[in-house]
Coordinates of N, CA and C in Angstrom, one line a residue:
M1 N -42.9 6.1 7.2 CA -43.7 5.9 6.0 C -44.6 4.7 6.3
L2 N -45.8 4.7 6.0 CA -46.7 3.6 6.2 C -47.1 3.0 4.8
V3 N -46.9 1.9 4.6 CA -47.1 1.2 3.3 C -48.1 0.0 3.7
S4 N -49.2 0.0 2.9 CA -50.2 -1.1 3.1 C -50.4 -1.7 1.8
H5 N -50.6 -3.0 1.8 CA -50.8 -3.7 0.6 C -52.3 -4.2 0.6
A6 N -52.9 -4.1 -0.8 CA -54.4 -4.3 -0.9 C -54.8 -5.7 -0.4
N7 N -53.9 -6.8 -0.5 CA -54.4 -8.0 -0.1 C -53.8 -8.3 1.3
S8 N -53.2 -7.5 2.0 CA -52.8 -7.8 3.4 C -53.9 -8.0 4.2
T9 N -53.7 -8.6 5.5 CA -54.7 -8.9 6.4 C -55.1 -7.6 7.1
L10 N -54.4 -6.4 6.9 CA -54.9 -5.3 7.6 C -56.1 -4.7 6.7
N11 N -56.2 -5.0 5.4 CA -57.3 -4.4 4.7 C -58.4 -5.5 4.6
C12 N -58.3 -6.7 4.9 CA -59.3 -7.7 4.7 C -59.7 -8.2 6.0
P13 N -61.0 -8.0 6.4 CA -61.4 -8.4 7.8 C -61.4 -9.9 8.1
T14 N -61.8 -10.6 7.0 CA -61.8 -12.2 7.3 C -61.2 -12.7 6.1
P15 N -60.4 -13.9 6.3 CA -59.7 -14.7 5.2 C -60.7 -15.2 4.2
T16 N -62.0 -15.6 4.7 CA -62.9 -16.1 3.7 C -63.4 -15.1 2.8
A17 N -63.6 -13.8 3.3 CA -64.0 -12.8 2.4 C -63.0 -12.5 1.3
N18 N -61.8 -12.7 1.7 CA -60.6 -12.4 0.8 C -60.6 -13.6 -0.3
A19 N -60.8 -14.8 0.2 CA -60.9 -15.9 -0.7 C -62.1 -15.8 -1.7
K20 N -63.2 -15.4 -1.2 CA -64.3 -15.2 -2.1 C -64.0 -14.2 -3.2
V21 N -63.3 -13.1 -2.9 CA -63.0 -12.0 -3.9 C -62.0 -12.6 -4.9
L22 N -61.0 -13.3 -4.5 CA -60.1 -13.9 -5.4 C -60.7 -14.9 -6.2
N23 N -61.7 -15.7 -5.7 CA -62.3 -16.8 -6.6 C -63.3 -16.3 -7.6
Q24 N -63.8 -15.1 -7.4 CA -64.8 -14.5 -8.4 C -64.2 -14.3 -9.7
P25 N -63.0 -13.8 -10.0 CA -62.6 -13.6 -11.4 C -62.3 -15.0 -12.0
L26 N -61.8 -16.0 -11.1 CA -61.6 -17.4 -11.7 C -62.9 -18.0 -12.2
E27 N -63.9 -17.8 -11.3 CA -65.2 -18.4 -11.8 C -65.8 -17.7 -12.9
Q28 N -65.7 -16.5 -13.0 CA -66.1 -15.8 -14.3 C -65.4 -16.2 -15.5
A29 N -64.1 -16.4 -15.3 CA -63.2 -16.8 -16.5 C -63.5 -18.1 -16.9
N30 N -63.8 -19.0 -15.9 CA -64.2 -20.6 -16.2 C -65.5 -20.6 -17.0
T31 N -66.5 -19.9 -16.4 CA -67.7 -19.9 -17.1 C -67.6 -19.3 -18.5
Q32 N -66.8 -18.3 -18.7 CA -66.7 -17.7 -20.1 C -66.0 -18.7 -21.0
V33 N -65.0 -19.5 -20.6 CA -64.3 -20.3 -21.4 C -65.1 -21.5 -21.7
K34 N -66.0 -21.9 -20.7 CA -66.8 -23.1 -21.0 C -67.9 -22.7 -22.1
S35 N -68.4 -21.6 -22.1 CA -69.4 -21.2 -22.9 C -68.9 -20.7 -24.3
A36 N -67.6 -20.5 -24.5 CA -67.1 -20.1 -25.7 C -67.0 -21.1 -26.7
D37 N -67.2 -20.7 -27.9 CA -67.0 -21.6 -29.0 C -65.7 -22.2 -29.3
Q38 N -65.5 -23.4 -29.7 CA -64.2 -24.0 -29.8 C -63.3 -23.4 -30.8
T39 N -63.9 -22.8 -31.7 CA -63.1 -22.1 -32.8 C -62.5 -20.9 -32.4
T40 N -63.1 -20.1 -31.5 CA -62.5 -18.8 -31.2 C -61.3 -19.0 -30.2
S41 N -60.6 -18.0 -30.1 CA -59.5 -18.1 -29.2 C -59.8 -17.9 -27.8
L42 N -59.2 -18.6 -26.8 CA -59.5 -18.5 -25.4 C -59.0 -17.2 -24.8
S43 N -58.1 -16.5 -25.3 CA -57.5 -15.3 -24.9 C -58.5 -14.2 -25.2
A44 N -59.2 -14.2 -26.4 CA -60.0 -13.2 -26.7 C -61.4 -13.3 -25.8
N45 N -61.8 -14.4 -25.3 CA -63.0 -14.6 -24.5 C -62.7 -14.5 -23.1
A46 N -61.6 -14.8 -22.6 CA -61.3 -14.8 -21.0 C -61.2 -13.4 -20.6
S47 N -61.8 -13.0 -19.6 CA -61.5 -11.8 -18.9 C -60.6 -11.9 -17.8
V48 N -59.5 -11.0 -17.8 CA -58.7 -11.1 -16.6 C -58.6 -9.8 -16.0
Q49 N -58.9 -9.8 -14.6 CA -58.8 -8.6 -13.9 C -57.5 -8.6 -13.2
L50 N -56.8 -7.4 -13.3 CA -55.5 -7.3 -12.7 C -55.6 -6.8 -11.3
Q51 N -54.8 -7.4 -10.4 CA -54.8 -7.1 -9.1 C -53.9 -5.8 -8.7
Q52 N -54.5 -4.8 -8.1 CA -53.7 -3.5 -8.0 C -53.2 -3.5 -6.5
D53 N -52.1 -3.0 -6.4 CA -51.3 -2.7 -5.1 C -51.6 -1.4 -4.8
T54 N -51.7 -1.1 -3.6 CA -51.8 0.3 -3.0 C -50.8 0.6 -2.0
V55 N -50.3 1.9 -2.1 CA -49.4 2.3 -1.2 C -49.9 3.6 -0.5
T56 N -49.8 3.6 0.8 CA -50.4 4.7 1.5 C -49.2 5.5 2.2
L57 N -49.0 6.8 1.9 CA -47.9 7.5 2.4 C -48.4 8.3 3.6
S58 N -47.6 8.6 4.6 CA -48.1 9.4 5.7 C -48.0 10.8 5.4
A59 N -48.5 11.6 6.3 CA -48.4 13.0 6.0 C -47.0 13.6 6.2
T60 N -46.4 13.0 7.1 CA -44.9 13.3 7.4 C -44.1 13.1 6.1
A61 N -44.3 11.9 5.5 CA -43.6 11.5 4.3 C -43.8 12.5 3.2
L62 N -45.1 12.8 3.0 CA -45.5 13.8 2.0 C -45.0 15.1 2.1
S63 N -44.9 15.6 3.4 CA -44.2 17.0 3.6 C -42.7 16.9 3.5
L64 N -42.1 15.7 3.9 CA -40.6 15.6 3.6 C -40.4 15.5 2.2
S65 N -41.2 14.8 1.3 CA -40.9 14.9 0.0 C -41.1 16.1 -0.7
A66 N -42.0 16.9 -0.2 CA -42.2 18.4 -0.8 C -41.3 19.3 -0.4
N67 N -40.5 19.2 0.7 CA -39.4 20.0 1.2 C -38.1 19.5 0.9
S68 N -37.9 18.3 0.2 CA -36.6 17.7 0.0 C -35.8 18.6 -0.8
T69 N -34.5 18.6 -0.6 CA -33.5 19.4 -1.3 C -32.8 18.5 -2.2
S70 N -32.4 19.0 -3.4 CA -31.6 18.1 -4.3 C -30.1 18.2 -3.8
T71 N -29.4 17.3 -4.5 CA -28.0 17.1 -4.1 C -27.1 18.3 -4.6
T72 N -27.7 19.1 -5.6 CA -26.8 20.2 -6.1 C -26.9 21.4 -5.0
D73 N -27.9 21.4 -4.0 CA -28.0 22.4 -3.1 C -27.0 22.3 -1.9
I74 N -26.4 21.3 -1.8 CA -25.4 21.1 -0.7 C -24.2 21.9 -1.0
N75 N -23.7 22.6 0.0 CA -22.5 23.6 -0.2 C -21.3 22.5 -0.2
T76 N -20.6 22.8 -1.3 CA -19.3 22.1 -1.5 C -18.2 23.1 -1.3
P77 N -17.1 22.7 -0.7 CA -15.9 23.6 -0.4 C -15.4 24.0 -1.9
S78 N -15.1 25.3 -1.9 CA -14.7 25.9 -3.3 C -13.2 25.7 -3.5
T79 N -12.4 25.3 -2.5 CA -11.0 25.1 -2.6 C -10.6 23.7 -2.3
K80 N -9.7 23.2 -2.8 CA -9.0 21.8 -2.7 C -8.3 21.9 -1.3
P81 N -8.5 20.9 -0.4 CA -7.6 20.9 0.9 C -6.0 20.8 0.5
E82 N -5.2 21.3 1.2 CA -3.8 21.3 0.9 C -3.2 20.7 2.0
L83 N -1.9 20.0 1.8 CA -1.2 19.4 2.7 C -0.4 20.4 3.6
P84 N 0.0 20.4 4.8 CA 0.7 21.3 5.5 C 2.0 21.4 4.9
H85 N 2.7 22.7 4.9 CA 3.9 23.0 4.2 C 4.0 22.7 2.8
N86 N 2.9 22.8 2.1 CA 2.7 22.4 0.7 C 3.1 21.1 0.4
G87 N 2.9 20.0 1.3 CA 3.2 18.6 1.1 C 4.6 18.4 0.9
D88 N 5.5 19.1 1.6 CA 7.0 18.8 1.3 C 7.4 17.6 2.0
K89 N 6.8 17.3 3.3 CA 7.1 16.1 4.0 C 6.5 14.9 3.3
A90 N 5.3 15.0 2.8 CA 4.6 13.9 2.0 C 5.4 13.6 0.8
T91 N 5.8 14.6 0.1 CA 6.7 14.5 -1.2 C 8.0 13.7 -0.9
A92 N 8.6 14.1 0.1 CA 9.9 13.5 0.5 C 9.7 12.1 1.0
Y93 N 8.7 11.8 1.7 CA 8.2 10.4 1.9 C 8.0 9.6 0.8
V94 N 7.4 10.1 -0.2 CA 7.0 9.3 -1.4 C 8.4 9.0 -2.1
E95 N 9.2 10.0 -2.2 CA 10.5 9.8 -2.8 C 11.3 8.8 -2.2
Y96 N 11.4 8.8 -0.8 CA 12.0 7.8 0.0 C 11.5 6.4 -0.3
R97 N 10.2 6.2 -0.3 CA 9.6 5.0 -0.5 C 9.9 4.4 -2.0
K98 N 10.0 5.3 -3.0 CA 10.3 4.9 -4.3 C 11.8 4.5 -4.4
A99 N 12.6 5.2 -3.7 CA 14.0 4.8 -3.8 C 14.3 3.5 -3.0
K100 N 13.6 3.3 -1.9 CA 13.7 2.0 -1.2 C 13.2 0.8 -2.0
M101 N 12.1 1.0 -2.8 CA 11.6 0.0 -3.6 C 12.6 -0.3 -4.7
Q102 N 13.1 0.7 -5.3 CA 14.2 0.7 -6.5 C 15.3 -0.1 -5.9
Y103 N 15.8 0.2 -4.8 CA 17.0 -0.5 -4.2 C 16.6 -2.0 -4.0
Q104 N 15.5 -2.2 -3.6 CA 15.0 -3.7 -3.4 C 15.0 -4.4 -4.7
I105 N 14.5 -3.8 -5.7 CA 14.5 -4.4 -7.1 C 16.0 -4.7 -7.5
Y106 N 16.8 -3.8 -7.4 CA 18.3 -3.9 -7.8 C 18.9 -4.9 -7.0
S107 N 18.5 -5.1 -5.7 CA 19.3 -6.0 -4.9 C 18.8 -7.5 -5.4
D108 N 17.4 -7.6 -5.4 CA 16.9 -8.9 -5.9 C 17.5 -9.3 -7.3
M109 N 17.5 -8.3 -8.2 CA 18.2 -8.7 -9.6 C 19.6 -9.1 -9.5
A110 N 20.4 -8.5 -8.6 CA 21.8 -8.8 -8.4 C 21.8 -10.3 -7.9
N111 N 21.0 -10.4 -6.9 CA 21.0 -11.9 -6.3 C 20.6 -12.9 -7.3
I112 N 19.6 -12.6 -8.2 CA 19.3 -13.5 -9.2 C 20.4 -13.8 -10.2
A113 N 21.2 -12.7 -10.6 CA 22.2 -12.9 -11.5 C 23.4 -13.5 -11.0
T114 N 23.6 -13.5 -9.7 CA 24.8 -14.2 -9.1 C 24.4 -15.6 -8.6
G115 N 23.0 -15.8 -8.4 CA 22.6 -17.1 -8.0 C 22.6 -17.3 -6.4
S116 N 22.9 -16.1 -5.8 CA 22.9 -16.3 -4.2 C 21.5 -16.1 -3.6
G117 N 20.5 -15.8 -4.4 CA 19.1 -15.7 -3.7 C 18.2 -16.6 -4.4
N118 N 17.3 -17.2 -3.8 CA 16.3 -18.0 -4.5 C 14.9 -17.4 -4.4
S119 N 14.7 -16.3 -3.8 CA 13.4 -15.7 -3.7 C 13.6 -14.2 -4.1
V120 N 12.4 -13.6 -4.5 CA 12.3 -12.2 -4.8 C 11.2 -11.5 -3.9
S121 N 11.3 -10.3 -3.8 CA 10.3 -9.6 -3.0 C 9.1 -9.4 -4.0
P122 N 8.0 -9.0 -3.4 CA 6.7 -8.7 -4.1 C 7.0 -7.5 -5.1
T123 N 7.8 -6.6 -4.7 CA 8.1 -5.4 -5.6 C 8.9 -5.8 -6.8
T124 N 9.8 -6.8 -6.5 CA 10.6 -7.2 -7.7 C 9.7 -8.1 -8.7
A125 N 8.8 -8.9 -8.0 CA 7.9 -9.7 -8.7 C 7.0 -8.8 -9.6
Y126 N 6.5 -7.8 -9.1 CA 5.7 -6.8 -9.9 C 6.4 -6.2 -11.0
Y127 N 7.6 -5.8 -10.7 CA 8.5 -5.1 -11.6 C 8.9 -6.1 -12.8
L128 N 9.1 -7.4 -12.4 CA 9.4 -8.4 -13.5 C 8.2 -8.8 -14.4
S129 N 6.9 -8.6 -13.7 CA 5.7 -9.0 -14.5 C 5.4 -7.9 -15.5
N130 N 5.8 -6.6 -15.2 CA 5.5 -5.6 -16.1 C 6.7 -5.1 -17.0
N131 N 7.8 -5.8 -16.9 CA 9.0 -5.4 -17.7 C 9.5 -6.6 -18.5
D132 N 9.3 -6.7 -19.7 CA 9.7 -7.8 -20.5 C 11.2 -8.0 -20.5
Q133 N 12.0 -7.0 -20.8 CA 13.3 -7.2 -20.9 C 13.9 -7.7 -19.5
A134 N 13.5 -7.2 -18.5 CA 14.0 -7.7 -17.2 C 13.6 -9.0 -16.9
R135 N 12.4 -9.5 -17.3 CA 12.1 -10.9 -17.1 C 12.7 -11.8 -18.0
A136 N 13.1 -11.3 -19.2 CA 13.8 -12.3 -20.1 C 15.3 -12.4 -19.5
A137 N 16.0 -11.2 -19.0 CA 17.2 -11.4 -18.4 C 17.2 -12.3 -17.2
T138 N 16.1 -12.2 -16.5 CA 16.1 -13.1 -15.2 C 15.9 -14.5 -15.6
V139 N 15.2 -14.8 -16.7 CA 15.1 -16.2 -17.1 C 16.3 -16.7 -17.7
D140 N 17.1 -16.0 -18.4 CA 18.3 -16.4 -18.9 C 19.3 -16.7 -17.8
A141 N 19.4 -15.7 -16.8 CA 20.3 -15.9 -15.8 C 20.0 -17.2 -15.0
K142 N 18.7 -17.4 -14.7 CA 18.3 -18.7 -14.1 C 18.7 -20.0 -14.8
S143 N 18.5 -19.9 -16.1 CA 18.8 -21.1 -17.1 C 20.2 -21.3 -17.2
Q144 N 21.2 -20.2 -17.2 CA 22.5 -20.3 -17.1 C 23.0 -21.0 -15.9
Q145 N 22.4 -20.6 -14.8 CA 22.6 -21.1 -13.4 C 22.4 -22.6 -13.3
Q146 N 21.3 -23.0 -13.9 CA 20.7 -24.4 -13.9 C 21.7 -25.1 -14.7
Q147 N 22.2 -24.7 -15.9 CA 23.2 -25.4 -16.8 C 24.5 -25.5 -16.1
V148 N 24.9 -24.5 -15.2 CA 26.2 -24.7 -14.6 C 26.1 -25.7 -13.5
S149 N 25.0 -25.7 -12.8 CA 24.7 -26.7 -11.8 C 24.8 -28.1 -12.3
A150 N 24.0 -28.2 -13.4 CA 24.0 -29.7 -14.0 C 25.4 -30.0 -14.6
M151 N 26.1 -29.1 -15.0 CA 27.6 -29.6 -15.4 C 28.4 -29.9 -14.2
Q152 N 28.2 -29.2 -13.1 CA 29.0 -29.4 -12.0 C 28.7 -30.8 -11.3
T153 N 27.4 -31.0 -11.5 CA 26.9 -32.4 -10.9 C 27.4 -33.5 -11.8
Y154 N 27.5 -33.2 -13.1 CA 27.9 -34.2 -14.0 C 29.4 -34.5 -13.9
A155 N 30.2 -33.5 -13.7 CA 31.7 -33.5 -13.4 C 31.9 -34.4 -12.1
E156 N 31.1 -34.1 -11.0 CA 31.5 -34.7 -9.8 C 31.1 -36.2 -9.9
T157 N 30.0 -36.6 -10.6 CA 29.6 -37.9 -10.7 C 30.7 -38.7 -11.6
T158 N 31.0 -38.1 -12.7 CA 32.0 -38.8 -13.7 C 33.4 -39.0 -13.0
Q159 N 33.8 -38.0 -12.2 CA 35.1 -38.1 -11.4 C 34.9 -39.1 -10.4
A160 N 33.8 -39.4 -9.7 CA 33.7 -40.3 -8.7 C 33.8 -41.7 -9.5
I161 N 33.1 -41.9 -10.5 CA 33.1 -43.1 -11.3 C 34.6 -43.5 -11.8
N162 N 35.3 -42.4 -12.3 CA 36.6 -42.7 -12.8 C 37.7 -43.0 -11.7
N163 N 37.4 -42.5 -10.5 CA 38.3 -42.8 -9.4 C 38.0 -44.2 -8.8
S164 N 36.9 -44.7 -8.9 CA 36.7 -46.1 -8.4 C 37.0 -47.3 -9.2

């Protein structure tokens, strides 16, 4: 597709001729503004010429646009593709992954409740972020563990003080 611009150097043989063409509307506007009465509006007396852009299309582009097909003409398959064996293996794999993630959540929750683990998996973190009751139970378990730890530390320090 060939696109040409009205003010490009392809259409103007010399830069000075182009400059003269551009200065003509300015000179005309300046003379009209100078000669206008001070009480009249400047916009009513000033003449403005709009610059027009031109686009040139090649014959190939015109023939392609005339022969173009719409997106509805494209043949789409009438049936939905199916998994082999009706997706039995895929369904079994999805069930396996669900069970594995559920086991991970239960394992992490048991570790939180007993205080044996300090970290959780991303699966458990997602589960806790979307389940208010589980999140509340986890916070309660952690706060109880912290209280027990604080009481143990207090008992150890007071015993050390009493023995000395």
